[in-house]
Amino acid sequence: ETEEQREGEEDEEEEDVPEGLEGAAFQSRLPFDKMTSQEATCFPDVSQGPPQIQKQFLYLRNRMLQLWVENPRQQLTLEHCLSQVDPSQNNDAKLASRVHAFLSRYGLVNFGVYKILKMPPSLKKSPKVIIVGAGISGLTAARQLQSFGIDVTIVEARELVGGRVVTFRKGQYIADLGAMVLTGLGGNPLTVMANQISMELHKIRQKCPLYETHGKSVPKEKDEMVEREFNRLLEATSFLSHQLDFNYMHSKPVSLGHALELVIKMQERQVKEQQIEHAKKILKIQEQLKTNLSQMVQIKEKVKQTHKEYQDALKVKEPRDITSEFSIKSKLRDLNAHCREYDEMAEEQLRIEERLEELEENPPSDVYLSSRDRQILDWHFANLEFANATPLTSLSLKHWDQDDDFEFSGSHMTVRNGYSCLPKALAEGLDIRLNTAVRHVRYNRTGVELVTQSTGKSSITTTQTFKGDAVLITLPLGVLKSHPPSVQFYPPLPEWKTAAIHRMGFGNLNKVVLCFDRVFWDPNTNLFGHVGSTTANRGELFLFWNLYKSPVLIALVAGEAANKLENVSDEIIVGSAIAVLKGIFGSSAVPQPKETEVTRWKSDEWSRGSYSFVAAGSSGNDYDLMASPVAPPSVPGMPSGNPSQPNPPRVFFAGEHTIRNYPATVHGALLSGLREAGRIADQFLGLPYEVNRVGQSPVSQG
């Protein structure tokens, strides 16, 4: 099967995406023919109404989504929707208005960077929201809130927007130092954004040849055999967890890494047991051989004896009497019988010897994995540690892949012109205060107050105070986890929130960017792997990416190595990377790099790592707890108004660590920003999609 054929097949797979109204629902991550639980909650009159009104709702919703997906460069107005719906569907303009308001409020239409056609209605007193962090979630939420007519200020500690989306640019060279891959376009909100701004998407060819330490490439059969074994091991750990419920040991949660090593030990034990079985079989056959031989010796003696007796009987001179004749015949018969028995024994002897020879020539494997197999297996483990940004011993056995069902369809893509084009576009027209780190967040029944500190190059630090009605915290989980805390909350965050922060995992992954004056690798391969020599260093420079038009390679450092190498100088790390490349391509082929860049995400005080993972002891539920807003506690002795109405939330949370189904991704961060903007607007502006109450008009959402 050629590479072209395979790529062709990949393309065919992707063309299998629904079209029309169904395609629009699919692209918006919604079921085409039924209401979601959120829709049922927001439209109880529809979800509990006759099937006809549900059908009408779904048609309106899907048609509006289709109109938006087909032209996301300008605002989708209600007027445009009404002019574009099928009149034969007998549409209710009031329902259409509510559906449009619902889709706009929750960022299913009118999100990202698009031309505003209708300004939001001016509010008597516009609520003021402060957003902490100008990463993708903060920028997305800010744009949404601003489009709803809410006053927004973003404070960002770094000197540029984007957070963990950051692109290295020097002369002709480009390389993404943080987020780098779009994981499929089918259902991905970034697909819409790629149609709004100039994101040059490029499909990643999945072929990834592996090279061993001495530079020889791993033979295809060997590569496939070890990969099959890797997948079998993962399936076995899943069986242990989900079928046998082996998730705790000595009342501690079991990690994926622990379970994998356990299964490997079980396999090694099985190999030893098979060797013992084999030895037992050989022993048994040798016993049979021995028994057979001793029986043959006995029969040989009988033949000798009978032959002598027969010869003696023949010595009786003729004429012999009847007794003598009988004796001769009887001895001859005995002699024949013994000879026949001996021949049978001799045949049996051959058969036993053949069986013995066959067993001795086909011993079971004396090891489960040779040291070379284990090195290649460790490469696959390193790849899994890269995907999760953490050593496998930190991952929850039961929940590490809890978001798998929500993966998008289609090939993985990279942004050829650098991922930072996305935050740059999102930041336009927003009030963003750069070099401004939040130190204190105070919240009470009336609002919030933030104290910030300047982080610029200047030696004098200045503090500032920002006041608002609510704050949206989009700080990376690593910053929320930091000790001592870099941001103080007054009153302190509730225990349910801090416990979730503590349980969840925040990982690390680093990159080494190497810019050359020429290409010395296969330009048609996007990825190639380097198999480490030990389990301990399996993640060190284990994978090289070739993605850009200029001659740039990005080497990845994952697993235990990601943290270890943060304490090593650039010079040594770059030297190691060049040594690896020389081992693969030959010393003379590899020039010295023109430019280099080494990341240290864990040491970066504004991120403290790369992205979240499901740690042993955590689960998908913790992502939901992270997403839940925090309300100020009711003060005892204070008139709190209506006791059945607790204080409304003031502190909201967004970011990749707050979205259960899409964690650790740019699209997850983006969706979390849309979600929180909707939640904040609902609280401060009311619900625009509610059935009109008497004398109260819904907040128009243009």
PDB file of C-alpha atoms in Angstrom, residues 258-381:
ATOM      1  CA  HIS A 258       1.732   0.909  37.594  1.00  0.00           C
ATOM      2  CA  ALA A 259      -0.934  -1.187  35.839  1.00  0.00           C
ATOM      3  CA  LEU A 260       1.169  -1.435  32.650  1.00  0.00           C
ATOM      4  CA  GLU A 261       4.251  -2.608  34.564  1.00  0.00           C
ATOM      5  CA  LEU A 262       2.017  -5.093  36.401  1.00  0.00           C
ATOM      6  CA  VAL A 263       0.678  -6.513  33.132  1.00  0.00           C
ATOM      7  CA  ILE A 264       4.243  -6.705  31.756  1.00  0.00           C
ATOM      8  CA  LYS A 265       5.306  -8.617  34.912  1.00  0.00           C
ATOM      9  CA  MET A 266       2.336 -10.945  34.436  1.00  0.00           C
ATOM     10  CA  GLN A 267       3.420 -11.527  30.835  1.00  0.00           C
ATOM     11  CA  GLU A 268       7.004 -12.192  31.987  1.00  0.00           C
ATOM     12  CA  ARG A 269       5.683 -14.602  34.588  1.00  0.00           C
ATOM     13  CA  GLN A 270       3.609 -16.312  31.921  1.00  0.00           C
ATOM     14  CA  VAL A 271       6.778 -16.709  29.826  1.00  0.00           C
ATOM     15  CA  LYS A 272       8.512 -18.379  32.809  1.00  0.00           C
ATOM     16  CA  GLU A 273       5.460 -20.597  33.349  1.00  0.00           C
ATOM     17  CA  GLN A 274       5.505 -21.584  29.677  1.00  0.00           C
ATOM     18  CA  GLN A 275       9.203 -22.433  30.019  1.00  0.00           C
ATOM     19  CA  ILE A 276       8.440 -24.599  33.060  1.00  0.00           C
ATOM     20  CA  GLU A 277       5.558 -26.261  31.168  1.00  0.00           C
ATOM     21  CA  HIS A 278       7.906 -26.919  28.259  1.00  0.00           C
ATOM     22  CA  ALA A 279      10.574 -28.425  30.520  1.00  0.00           C
ATOM     23  CA  LYS A 280       7.912 -30.622  32.148  1.00  0.00           C
ATOM     24  CA  LYS A 281       6.785 -31.882  28.725  1.00  0.00           C
ATOM     25  CA  ILE A 282      10.377 -32.722  27.772  1.00  0.00           C
ATOM     26  CA  LEU A 283      10.868 -34.531  31.082  1.00  0.00           C
ATOM     27  CA  LYS A 284       7.677 -36.523  30.573  1.00  0.00           C
ATOM     28  CA  ILE A 285       8.739 -37.584  27.075  1.00  0.00           C
ATOM     29  CA  GLN A 286      12.211 -38.488  28.314  1.00  0.00           C
ATOM     30  CA  GLU A 287      10.538 -40.685  30.963  1.00  0.00           C
ATOM     31  CA  GLN A 288       8.487 -42.351  28.197  1.00  0.00           C
ATOM     32  CA  LEU A 289      11.678 -42.879  26.212  1.00  0.00           C
ATOM     33  CA  LYS A 290      13.388 -44.434  29.226  1.00  0.00           C
ATOM     34  CA  THR A 291      10.424 -46.742  29.956  1.00  0.00           C
ATOM     35  CA  ASN A 292      10.250 -47.768  26.300  1.00  0.00           C
ATOM     36  CA  LEU A 293      13.993 -48.492  26.164  1.00  0.00           C
ATOM     37  CA  SER A 294      13.953 -50.638  29.293  1.00  0.00           C
ATOM     38  CA  GLN A 295      10.954 -52.562  27.894  1.00  0.00           C
ATOM     39  CA  MET A 296      12.870 -53.073  24.621  1.00  0.00           C
ATOM     40  CA  VAL A 297      15.850 -54.409  26.594  1.00  0.00           C
ATOM     41  CA  GLN A 298      13.549 -56.866  28.390  1.00  0.00           C
ATOM     42  CA  ILE A 299      11.942 -57.977  25.120  1.00  0.00           C
ATOM     43  CA  LYS A 300      15.373 -58.367  23.510  1.00  0.00           C
ATOM     44  CA  GLU A 301      16.289 -60.702  26.387  1.00  0.00           C
ATOM     45  CA  LYS A 302      13.040 -62.623  25.819  1.00  0.00           C
ATOM     46  CA  VAL A 303      13.847 -62.912  22.090  1.00  0.00           C
ATOM     47  CA  LYS A 304      17.318 -64.268  22.919  1.00  0.00           C
ATOM     48  CA  GLN A 305      15.887 -66.709  25.450  1.00  0.00           C
ATOM     49  CA  THR A 306      13.056 -67.864  23.175  1.00  0.00           C
ATOM     50  CA  HIS A 307      15.466 -68.183  20.218  1.00  0.00           C
ATOM     51  CA  LYS A 308      17.768 -70.415  22.327  1.00  0.00           C
ATOM     52  CA  GLU A 309      14.799 -72.510  23.461  1.00  0.00           C
ATOM     53  CA  TYR A 310      13.650 -72.804  19.829  1.00  0.00           C
ATOM     54  CA  GLN A 311      17.149 -73.913  18.713  1.00  0.00           C
ATOM     55  CA  ASP A 312      17.221 -76.476  21.543  1.00  0.00           C
ATOM     56  CA  ALA A 313      13.791 -77.816  20.505  1.00  0.00           C
ATOM     57  CA  LEU A 314      15.041 -78.199  16.909  1.00  0.00           C
ATOM     58  CA  LYS A 315      17.939 -80.355  18.170  1.00  0.00           C
ATOM     59  CA  VAL A 316      15.524 -83.215  19.009  1.00  0.00           C
ATOM     60  CA  LYS A 317      16.178 -85.777  16.276  1.00  0.00           C
ATOM     61  CA  GLU A 318      13.461 -86.825  13.837  1.00  0.00           C
ATOM     62  CA  PRO A 319      11.011 -88.455  13.925  1.00  0.00           C
ATOM     63  CA  ARG A 320       9.795 -86.215  16.712  1.00  0.00           C
ATOM     64  CA  ASP A 321       6.783 -87.015  18.806  1.00  0.00           C
ATOM     65  CA  ILE A 322       3.765 -84.781  18.948  1.00  0.00           C
ATOM     66  CA  THR A 323       4.955 -83.028  22.117  1.00  0.00           C
ATOM     67  CA  SER A 324       8.281 -82.108  20.518  1.00  0.00           C
ATOM     68  CA  GLU A 325       6.525 -80.804  17.375  1.00  0.00           C
ATOM     69  CA  PHE A 326       4.179 -78.749  19.529  1.00  0.00           C
ATOM     70  CA  SER A 327       7.117 -77.347  21.488  1.00  0.00           C
ATOM     71  CA  ILE A 328       8.876 -76.243  18.250  1.00  0.00           C
ATOM     72  CA  LYS A 329       5.751 -74.547  16.860  1.00  0.00           C
ATOM     73  CA  SER A 330       4.971 -72.912  20.196  1.00  0.00           C
ATOM     74  CA  LYS A 331       8.549 -71.528  20.513  1.00  0.00           C
ATOM     75  CA  LEU A 332       8.436 -70.228  16.921  1.00  0.00           C
ATOM     76  CA  ARG A 333       5.122 -68.521  17.608  1.00  0.00           C
ATOM     77  CA  ASP A 334       6.523 -66.954  20.794  1.00  0.00           C
ATOM     78  CA  LEU A 335       9.640 -65.848  18.927  1.00  0.00           C
ATOM     79  CA  ASN A 336       7.553 -64.156  16.203  1.00  0.00           C
ATOM     80  CA  ALA A 337       5.363 -62.453  18.799  1.00  0.00           C
ATOM     81  CA  HIS A 338       8.387 -61.124  20.698  1.00  0.00           C
ATOM     82  CA  CYS A 339       9.996 -59.882  17.472  1.00  0.00           C
ATOM     83  CA  ARG A 340       6.765 -58.154  16.471  1.00  0.00           C
ATOM     84  CA  GLU A 341       6.550 -56.563  19.921  1.00  0.00           C
ATOM     85  CA  TYR A 342      10.174 -55.445  19.613  1.00  0.00           C
ATOM     86  CA  ASP A 343       9.507 -53.874  16.188  1.00  0.00           C
ATOM     87  CA  GLU A 344       6.484 -52.015  17.563  1.00  0.00           C
ATOM     88  CA  MET A 345       8.600 -50.781  20.451  1.00  0.00           C
ATOM     89  CA  ALA A 346      11.294 -49.632  18.007  1.00  0.00           C
ATOM     90  CA  GLU A 347       8.684 -47.705  16.003  1.00  0.00           C
ATOM     91  CA  GLU A 348       7.341 -46.154  19.214  1.00  0.00           C
ATOM     92  CA  GLN A 349      10.958 -45.264  20.057  1.00  0.00           C
ATOM     93  CA  LEU A 350      11.256 -43.320  16.779  1.00  0.00           C
ATOM     94  CA  ARG A 351       7.959 -41.573  17.383  1.00  0.00           C
ATOM     95  CA  ILE A 352       8.984 -40.511  20.907  1.00  0.00           C
ATOM     96  CA  GLU A 353      12.380 -39.323  19.653  1.00  0.00           C
ATOM     97  CA  GLU A 354      10.670 -37.231  16.951  1.00  0.00           C
ATOM     98  CA  ARG A 355       8.362 -35.653  19.536  1.00  0.00           C
ATOM     99  CA  LEU A 356      11.338 -34.900  21.760  1.00  0.00           C
ATOM    100  CA  GLU A 357      13.308 -33.391  18.896  1.00  0.00           C
ATOM    101  CA  GLU A 358      10.339 -31.199  17.907  1.00  0.00           C
ATOM    102  CA  LEU A 359       9.948 -29.891  21.476  1.00  0.00           C
ATOM    103  CA  GLU A 360      13.665 -29.245  21.831  1.00  0.00           C
ATOM    104  CA  GLU A 361      13.781 -27.405  18.507  1.00  0.00           C
ATOM    105  CA  ASN A 362      10.776 -25.176  19.407  1.00  0.00           C
ATOM    106  CA  PRO A 363      11.377 -23.873  22.900  1.00  0.00           C
ATOM    107  CA  PRO A 364       9.037 -21.098  24.096  1.00  0.00           C
ATOM    108  CA  SER A 365      10.492 -17.585  24.035  1.00  0.00           C
ATOM    109  CA  ASP A 366      12.935 -17.244  26.926  1.00  0.00           C
ATOM    110  CA  VAL A 367      11.924 -13.574  27.481  1.00  0.00           C
ATOM    111  CA  TYR A 368       8.619 -11.700  27.059  1.00  0.00           C
ATOM    112  CA  LEU A 369      10.438  -8.769  25.442  1.00  0.00           C
ATOM    113  CA  SER A 370      14.042  -8.633  24.355  1.00  0.00           C
ATOM    114  CA  SER A 371      15.890  -5.512  25.529  1.00  0.00           C
ATOM    115  CA  ARG A 372      15.487  -4.120  22.002  1.00  0.00           C
ATOM    116  CA  ASP A 373      11.730  -4.801  22.048  1.00  0.00           C
ATOM    117  CA  ARG A 374      11.482  -3.073  25.425  1.00  0.00           C
ATOM    118  CA  GLN A 375      13.280   0.007  24.054  1.00  0.00           C
ATOM    119  CA  ILE A 376      10.784   0.257  21.182  1.00  0.00           C
ATOM    120  CA  LEU A 377       7.889  -0.324  23.607  1.00  0.00           C
ATOM    121  CA  ASP A 378       9.304   2.473  25.772  1.00  0.00           C
ATOM    122  CA  TRP A 379       9.161   4.759  22.736  1.00  0.00           C
ATOM    123  CA  HIS A 380       5.402   4.109  22.524  1.00  0.00           C
ATOM    124  CA  PHE A 381       5.110   4.772  26.266  1.00  0.00           C
TER     125      PHE A 381
END
